[in-house]
Coordinates of C-alpha atoms in Angstrom, one line a residue:
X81 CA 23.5 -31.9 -75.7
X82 CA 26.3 -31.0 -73.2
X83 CA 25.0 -28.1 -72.4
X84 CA 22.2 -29.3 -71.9
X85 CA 23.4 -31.8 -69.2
X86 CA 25.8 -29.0 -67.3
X87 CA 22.1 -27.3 -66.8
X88 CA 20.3 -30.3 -65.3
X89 CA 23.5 -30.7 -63.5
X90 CA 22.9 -27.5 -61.8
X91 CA 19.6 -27.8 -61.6
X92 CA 20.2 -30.8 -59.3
X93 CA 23.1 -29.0 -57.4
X94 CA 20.6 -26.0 -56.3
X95 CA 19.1 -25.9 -53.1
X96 CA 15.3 -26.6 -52.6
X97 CA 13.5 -23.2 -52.4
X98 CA 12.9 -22.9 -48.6
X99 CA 9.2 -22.8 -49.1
X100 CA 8.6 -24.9 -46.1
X101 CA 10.6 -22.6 -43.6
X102 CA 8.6 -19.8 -44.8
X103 CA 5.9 -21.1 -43.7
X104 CA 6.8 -22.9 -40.4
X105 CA 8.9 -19.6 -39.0
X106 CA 5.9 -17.6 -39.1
X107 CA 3.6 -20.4 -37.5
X108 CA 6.6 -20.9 -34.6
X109 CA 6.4 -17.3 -34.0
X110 CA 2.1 -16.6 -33.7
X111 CA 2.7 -19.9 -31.4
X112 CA 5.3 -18.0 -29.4
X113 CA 2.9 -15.0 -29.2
X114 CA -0.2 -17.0 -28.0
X115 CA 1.6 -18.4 -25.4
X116 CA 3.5 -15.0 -23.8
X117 CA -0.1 -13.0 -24.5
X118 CA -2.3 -16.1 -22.4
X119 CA 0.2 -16.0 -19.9
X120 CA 0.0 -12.3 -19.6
X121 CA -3.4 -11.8 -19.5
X122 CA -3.4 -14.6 -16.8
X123 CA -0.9 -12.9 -14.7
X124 CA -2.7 -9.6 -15.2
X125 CA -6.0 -10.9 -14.5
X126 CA -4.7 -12.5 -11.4
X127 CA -2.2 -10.0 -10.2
X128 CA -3.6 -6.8 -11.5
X129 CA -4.3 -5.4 -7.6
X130 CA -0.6 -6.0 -6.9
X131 CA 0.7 -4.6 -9.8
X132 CA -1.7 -1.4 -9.7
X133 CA -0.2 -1.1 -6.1
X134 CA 3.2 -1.0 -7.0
X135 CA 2.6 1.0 -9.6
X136 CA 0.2 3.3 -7.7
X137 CA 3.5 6.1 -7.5
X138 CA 3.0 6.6 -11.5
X139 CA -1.0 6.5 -11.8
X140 CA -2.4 8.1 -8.3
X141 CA -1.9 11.6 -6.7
X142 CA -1.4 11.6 -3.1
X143 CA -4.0 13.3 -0.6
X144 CA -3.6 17.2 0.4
X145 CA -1.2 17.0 3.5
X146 CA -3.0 17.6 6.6
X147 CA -1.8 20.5 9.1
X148 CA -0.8 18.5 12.0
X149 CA -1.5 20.1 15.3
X150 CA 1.2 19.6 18.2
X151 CA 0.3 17.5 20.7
X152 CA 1.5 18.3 24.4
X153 CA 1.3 16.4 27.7
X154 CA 3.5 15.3 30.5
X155 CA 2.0 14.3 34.1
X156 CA 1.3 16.3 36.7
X157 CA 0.4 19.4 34.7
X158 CA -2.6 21.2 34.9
X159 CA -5.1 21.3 31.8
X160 CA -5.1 25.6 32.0
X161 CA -1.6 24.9 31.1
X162 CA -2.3 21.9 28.4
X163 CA -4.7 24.0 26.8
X164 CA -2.3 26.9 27.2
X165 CA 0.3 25.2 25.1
X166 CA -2.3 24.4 22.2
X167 CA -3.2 27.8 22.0
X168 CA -6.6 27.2 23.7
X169 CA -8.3 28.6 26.4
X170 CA -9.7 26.3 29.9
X171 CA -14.0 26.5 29.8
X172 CA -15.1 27.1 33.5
X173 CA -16.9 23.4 33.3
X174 CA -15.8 20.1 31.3
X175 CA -18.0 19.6 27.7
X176 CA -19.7 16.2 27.1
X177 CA -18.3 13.9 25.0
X178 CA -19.4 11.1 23.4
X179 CA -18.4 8.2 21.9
X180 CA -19.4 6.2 19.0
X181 CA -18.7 3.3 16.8
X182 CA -20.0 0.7 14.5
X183 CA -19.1 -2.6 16.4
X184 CA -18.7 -6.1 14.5
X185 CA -17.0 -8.4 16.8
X186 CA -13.8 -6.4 18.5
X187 CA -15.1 -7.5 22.2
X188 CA -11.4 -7.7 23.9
X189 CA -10.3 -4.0 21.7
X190 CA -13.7 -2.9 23.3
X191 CA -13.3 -3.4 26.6
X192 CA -10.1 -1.8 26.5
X193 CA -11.6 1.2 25.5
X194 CA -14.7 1.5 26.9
X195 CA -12.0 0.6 30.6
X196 CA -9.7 3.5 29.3
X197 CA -12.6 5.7 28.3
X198 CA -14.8 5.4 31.5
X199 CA -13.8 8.4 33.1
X200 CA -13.7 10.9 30.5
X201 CA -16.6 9.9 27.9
X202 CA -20.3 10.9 29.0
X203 CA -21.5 8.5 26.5
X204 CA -21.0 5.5 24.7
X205 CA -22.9 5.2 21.5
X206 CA -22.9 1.6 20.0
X207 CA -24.9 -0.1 17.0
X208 CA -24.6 -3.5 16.0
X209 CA -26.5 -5.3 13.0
X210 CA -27.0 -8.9 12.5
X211 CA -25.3 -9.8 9.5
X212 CA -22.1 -8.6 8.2
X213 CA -21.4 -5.9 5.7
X214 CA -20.4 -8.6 2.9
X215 CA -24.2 -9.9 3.9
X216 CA -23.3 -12.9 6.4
X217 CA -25.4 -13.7 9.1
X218 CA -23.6 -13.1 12.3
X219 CA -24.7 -13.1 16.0
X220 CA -25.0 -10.2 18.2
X221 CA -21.6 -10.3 19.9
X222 CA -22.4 -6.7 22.3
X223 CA -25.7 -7.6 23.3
X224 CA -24.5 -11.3 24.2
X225 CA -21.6 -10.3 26.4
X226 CA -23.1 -7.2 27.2
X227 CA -22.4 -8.3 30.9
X228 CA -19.2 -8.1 30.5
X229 CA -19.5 -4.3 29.6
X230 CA -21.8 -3.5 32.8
X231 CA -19.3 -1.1 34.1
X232 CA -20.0 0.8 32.2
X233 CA -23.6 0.2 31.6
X234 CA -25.3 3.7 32.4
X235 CA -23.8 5.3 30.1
X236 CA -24.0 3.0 27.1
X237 CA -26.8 3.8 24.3
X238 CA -27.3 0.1 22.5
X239 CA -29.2 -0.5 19.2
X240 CA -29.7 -3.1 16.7
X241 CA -29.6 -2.7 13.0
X242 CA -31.3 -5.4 11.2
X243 CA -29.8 -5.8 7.5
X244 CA -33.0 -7.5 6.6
X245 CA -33.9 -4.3 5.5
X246 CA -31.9 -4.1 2.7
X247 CA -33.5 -6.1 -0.1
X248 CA -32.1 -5.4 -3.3
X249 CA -28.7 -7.1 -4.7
X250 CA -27.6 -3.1 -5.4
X251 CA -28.0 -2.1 -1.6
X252 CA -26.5 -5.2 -0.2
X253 CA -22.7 -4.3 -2.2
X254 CA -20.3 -4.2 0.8
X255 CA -19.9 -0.3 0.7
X256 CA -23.2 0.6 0.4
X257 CA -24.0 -1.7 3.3
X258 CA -21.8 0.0 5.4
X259 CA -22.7 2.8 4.2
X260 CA -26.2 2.0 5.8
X261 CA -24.6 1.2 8.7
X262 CA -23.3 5.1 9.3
X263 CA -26.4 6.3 8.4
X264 CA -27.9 4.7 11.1
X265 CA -25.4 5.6 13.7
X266 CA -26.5 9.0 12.6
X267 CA -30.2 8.4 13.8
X268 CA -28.6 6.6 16.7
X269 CA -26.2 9.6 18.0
X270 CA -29.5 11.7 17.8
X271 CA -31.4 9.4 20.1
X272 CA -28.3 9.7 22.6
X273 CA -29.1 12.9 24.1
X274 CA -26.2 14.8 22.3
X275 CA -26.7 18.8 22.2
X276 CA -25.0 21.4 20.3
X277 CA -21.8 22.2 22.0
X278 CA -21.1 18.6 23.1
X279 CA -17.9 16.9 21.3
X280 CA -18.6 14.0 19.0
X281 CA -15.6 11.1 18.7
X282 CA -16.3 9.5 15.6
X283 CA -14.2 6.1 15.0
X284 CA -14.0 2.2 14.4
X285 CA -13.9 0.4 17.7
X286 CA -10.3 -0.5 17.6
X287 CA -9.0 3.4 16.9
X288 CA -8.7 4.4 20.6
X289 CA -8.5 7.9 21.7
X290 CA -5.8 8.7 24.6
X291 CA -7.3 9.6 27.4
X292 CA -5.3 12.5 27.2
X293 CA -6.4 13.9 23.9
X294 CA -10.0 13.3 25.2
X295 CA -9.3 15.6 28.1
X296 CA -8.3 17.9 26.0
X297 CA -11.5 18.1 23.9
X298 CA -13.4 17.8 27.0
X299 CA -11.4 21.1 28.4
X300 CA -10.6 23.1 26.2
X301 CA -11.9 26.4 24.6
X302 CA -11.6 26.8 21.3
X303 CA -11.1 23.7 20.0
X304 CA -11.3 23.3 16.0
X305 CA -15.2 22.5 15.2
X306 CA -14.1 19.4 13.3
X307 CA -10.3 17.8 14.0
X308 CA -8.9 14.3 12.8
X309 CA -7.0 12.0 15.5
X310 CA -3.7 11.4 14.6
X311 CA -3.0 7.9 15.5
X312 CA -0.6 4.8 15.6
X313 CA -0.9 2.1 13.6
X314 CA -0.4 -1.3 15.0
X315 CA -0.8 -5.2 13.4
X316 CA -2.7 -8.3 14.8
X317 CA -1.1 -6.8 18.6
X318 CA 0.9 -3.8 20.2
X319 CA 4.0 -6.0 18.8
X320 CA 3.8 -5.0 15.7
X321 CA 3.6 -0.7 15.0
X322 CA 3.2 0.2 11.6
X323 CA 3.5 3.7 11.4
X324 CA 1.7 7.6 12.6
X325 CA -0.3 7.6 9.5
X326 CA -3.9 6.3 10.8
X327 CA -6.0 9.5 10.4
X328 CA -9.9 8.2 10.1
X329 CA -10.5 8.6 13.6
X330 CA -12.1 12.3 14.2
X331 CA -13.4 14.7 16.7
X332 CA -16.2 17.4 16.2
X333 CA -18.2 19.7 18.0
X334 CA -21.3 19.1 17.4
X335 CA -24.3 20.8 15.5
X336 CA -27.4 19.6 13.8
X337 CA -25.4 19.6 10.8
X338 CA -23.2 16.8 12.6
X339 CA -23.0 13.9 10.1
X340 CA -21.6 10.2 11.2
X341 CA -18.7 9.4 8.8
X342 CA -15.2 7.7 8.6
X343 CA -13.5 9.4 5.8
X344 CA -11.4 12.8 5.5
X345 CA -13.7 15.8 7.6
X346 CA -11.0 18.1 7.8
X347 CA -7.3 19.3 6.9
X348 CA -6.5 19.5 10.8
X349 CA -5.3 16.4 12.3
X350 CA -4.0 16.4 16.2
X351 CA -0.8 14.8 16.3
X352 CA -0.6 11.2 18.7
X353 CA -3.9 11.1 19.8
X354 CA -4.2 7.5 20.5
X355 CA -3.7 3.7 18.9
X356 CA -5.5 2.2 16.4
X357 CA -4.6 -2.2 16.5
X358 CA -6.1 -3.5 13.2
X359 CA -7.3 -7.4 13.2
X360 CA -6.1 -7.3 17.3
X361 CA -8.0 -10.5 17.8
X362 CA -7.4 -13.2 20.6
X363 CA -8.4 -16.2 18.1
X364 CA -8.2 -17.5 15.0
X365 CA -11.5 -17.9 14.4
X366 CA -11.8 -14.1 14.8
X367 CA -9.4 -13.2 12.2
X368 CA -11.1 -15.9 9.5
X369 CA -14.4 -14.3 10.5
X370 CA -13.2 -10.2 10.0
X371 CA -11.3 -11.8 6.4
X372 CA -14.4 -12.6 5.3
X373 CA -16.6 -10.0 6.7
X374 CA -15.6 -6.7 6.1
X375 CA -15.6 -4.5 3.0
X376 CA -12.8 -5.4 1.1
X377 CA -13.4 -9.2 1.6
X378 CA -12.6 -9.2 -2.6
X379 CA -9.1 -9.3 -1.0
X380 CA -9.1 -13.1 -0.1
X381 CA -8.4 -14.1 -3.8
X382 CA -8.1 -17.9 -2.5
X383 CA -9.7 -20.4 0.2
X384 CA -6.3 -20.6 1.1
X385 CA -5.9 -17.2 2.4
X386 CA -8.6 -18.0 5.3
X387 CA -6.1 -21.5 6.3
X388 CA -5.7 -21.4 10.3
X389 CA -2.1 -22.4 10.2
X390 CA -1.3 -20.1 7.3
X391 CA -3.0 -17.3 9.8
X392 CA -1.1 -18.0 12.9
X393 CA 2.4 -17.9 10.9
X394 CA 1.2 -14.9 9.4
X395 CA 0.8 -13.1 13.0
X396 CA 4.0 -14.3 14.2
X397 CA 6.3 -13.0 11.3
X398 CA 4.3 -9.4 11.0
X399 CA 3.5 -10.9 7.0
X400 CA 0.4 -9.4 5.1
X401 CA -2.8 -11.5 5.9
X402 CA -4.2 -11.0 2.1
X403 CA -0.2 -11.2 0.4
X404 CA -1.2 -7.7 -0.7
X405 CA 1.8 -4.3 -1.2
X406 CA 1.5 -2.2 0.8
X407 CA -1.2 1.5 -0.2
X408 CA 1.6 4.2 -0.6
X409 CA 2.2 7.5 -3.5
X410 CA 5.8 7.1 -3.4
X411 CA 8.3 4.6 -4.3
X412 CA 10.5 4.9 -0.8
X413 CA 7.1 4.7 1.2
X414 CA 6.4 1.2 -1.4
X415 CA 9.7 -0.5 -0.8
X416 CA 10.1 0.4 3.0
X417 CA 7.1 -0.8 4.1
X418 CA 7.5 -4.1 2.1
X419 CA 7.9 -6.9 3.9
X420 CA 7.2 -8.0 7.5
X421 CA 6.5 -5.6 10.2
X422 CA 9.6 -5.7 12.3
X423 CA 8.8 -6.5 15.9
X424 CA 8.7 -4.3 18.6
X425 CA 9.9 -5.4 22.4
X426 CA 8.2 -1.9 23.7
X427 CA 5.4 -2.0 25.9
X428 CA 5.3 1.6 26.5
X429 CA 2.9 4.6 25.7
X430 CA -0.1 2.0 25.7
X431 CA -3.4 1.8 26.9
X432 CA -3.1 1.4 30.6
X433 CA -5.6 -0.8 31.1
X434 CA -4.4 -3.3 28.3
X435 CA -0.7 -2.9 30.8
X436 CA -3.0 -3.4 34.3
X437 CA -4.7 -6.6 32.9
X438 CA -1.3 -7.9 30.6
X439 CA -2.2 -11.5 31.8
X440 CA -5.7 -11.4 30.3
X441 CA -4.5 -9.4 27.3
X442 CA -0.9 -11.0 26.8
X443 CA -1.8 -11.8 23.4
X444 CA -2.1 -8.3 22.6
X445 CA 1.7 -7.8 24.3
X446 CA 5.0 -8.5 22.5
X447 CA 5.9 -12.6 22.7
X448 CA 2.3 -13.4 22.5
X449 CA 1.3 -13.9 18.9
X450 CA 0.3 -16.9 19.2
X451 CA -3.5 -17.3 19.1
X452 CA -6.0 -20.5 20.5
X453 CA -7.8 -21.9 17.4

């Protein structure tokens, strides 16, 4: 009997089995996982450009260097010697050159360089469609305000591209839009009267050639058949220089084989051949319009993005328009580019036109970011 009692004395001395913790740690912990996984498939999901960006140094190989070609020029010396200290010979009489570009709605950029352009380029070459390459509707800014361009009306060659023509929900994907658009600048350049021999300056309207390096072209003998223009890039005005690196811009000599396009040609790039001012724009309304139009128009990831006010502080500080890192292969490029653009108080080694007409073009100029609404 008593030891009967010391056992159901112990019995009631011994701890519960902890059944019930067994089974609540385990629930706590899949809770604990749900929660961090959501969270991180939401963050991925909605972050995943800006974290394949910063990681882009681990996953993506940098292009083949070019082989930059020096670029000389000082006043007052003669283009036998220029094309002397290139390692080119002088022809007896200037080649053509013409210029062309797709145009959206970059009438102030324009102007500057059809006015910086007018005395070396035989012909401009312009198309223009009437919707967007994201597909909206747009008007046809050129042909509108074409007065505005009639100095230099004989020698520009003007068409329309209707996007009408493009009826399937495959052809009308952004690229493939524009993709339309070169292809008709192609049929375009061939309608301008270009020969073999003639040089071919193939760019967006706001990568402007120096009039120096298009002297060069235009003189020179022996020229590389197909060269890239090295060029400065600037943001929203001439207040705000980026780097050297803008490359698209390009110069051949043309043949039949001569093809319209805005991607890597060549390994030979000449070294500060002119200025390329991305989203340069006078008004707001401009920059909301470009956000939405061009091909990467995935980038505005919220309504907010296209706010006016959030716009005009953007300009101001130098910030990124779609919040985006910036494109680079290594991890120095990455982290010193991030962050606003510092400003620049140097007005020098510009378009001289833009520096002739500075009241009309102030906002282009440092101290003028502010834009009209």
């Amino acid at each position: 009997m008593e030891v009967e009692t010391q056992d159901l004395l112990m019995a009631r001395e011994l701890p519960h089995p902890p059944v019930t913790r067994r089974k609540i740690l385990p629930f706590k912990f899949l809770i604990t996982f749900v929660l961090i996984l959501s969270v991180s498939v939401i963050a991925v999901t909605q972050y995943f450009q800006s974290i394949s960006y910063l990681l882009r140094p681990l996953w993506d190989t940098p292009p083949t260097p070019f082989t930059r070609i020096p670029h000389y020029y000082a006043p007052n010396i003669s283009m036998p010697q220029l094309c002397q200290l290139h390692g080119w010979g002088i022809l007896p009489s200037p080649r053509r050159v013409f210029d062309a570009v797709l145009f959206s709605n970059e009438l102030d950029i324009l102007e500057i360089r059809y006015r910086e352009l007018l005395p070396y380029v035989d012909r401009f070459v312009i198309l223009e469609a009437n919707a967007t390459f994201t597909g909206i509707p747009k008007s046809l800014s050129f042909y509108e305000n074409i007065g505005r361009f009639a100095f230099a009306g004989s020698k520009i060659v003007y068409d329309m591209l209707s996007i009408g023509e493009l009826d399937t929900d495959h052809l009308r994907q952004p690229f493939n839009v524009e993709a339309y658009h070169r292809r008709s600048l192609n049929m375009l350049i061939r309608r301008s009267g270009i020969a073999a021999g003639d040089v071919l300056i193939m760019a967006d309207a706001d990568e402007i050639p120096s009039p120096e390096t298009v002297q060069l072209l235009k003189w020179c003998d022996g020229i590389p058949p197909v060269m890239h223009l090295e060029m400065k890039n600037y943001m929203y005005s001439f207040e705000f220089p980026v780097d050297d690196n803008s490359w698209r811009a390009s110069a051949h000599v043309f043949t039949e084989r001569t093809l319209y396009r805005h991607s890597r040609q060549s390994n030979l790039i000449l070294a500060d051949s002119g200025w390329h001012c991305s989203f340069c724009f006078r008004d707001i309304k401009e920059f909301i319009f470009k956000m939405k139009a061009y091909s990467h128009a995935d980038r505005v990831k919220q309504q907010s993005f296209l706010n006016p006010d959030r716009i005009q502080k953007i300009i101001c500080n130098g910030e990124d328009l779609f919040d985006m890192l910036p494109e680079e292969y290594t991890f120095r490029e990455l982290f010193k580019k991030m962050g606003p653009i510092p400003k620049s108080a140097s007005a020098v080694h510009l378009p001289s036109y833009l520096i002739r007409n500075a009241d009309k073009f102030k906002f282009l100029l440092p101290g003028g970011c502010l834009r009209s609404k």
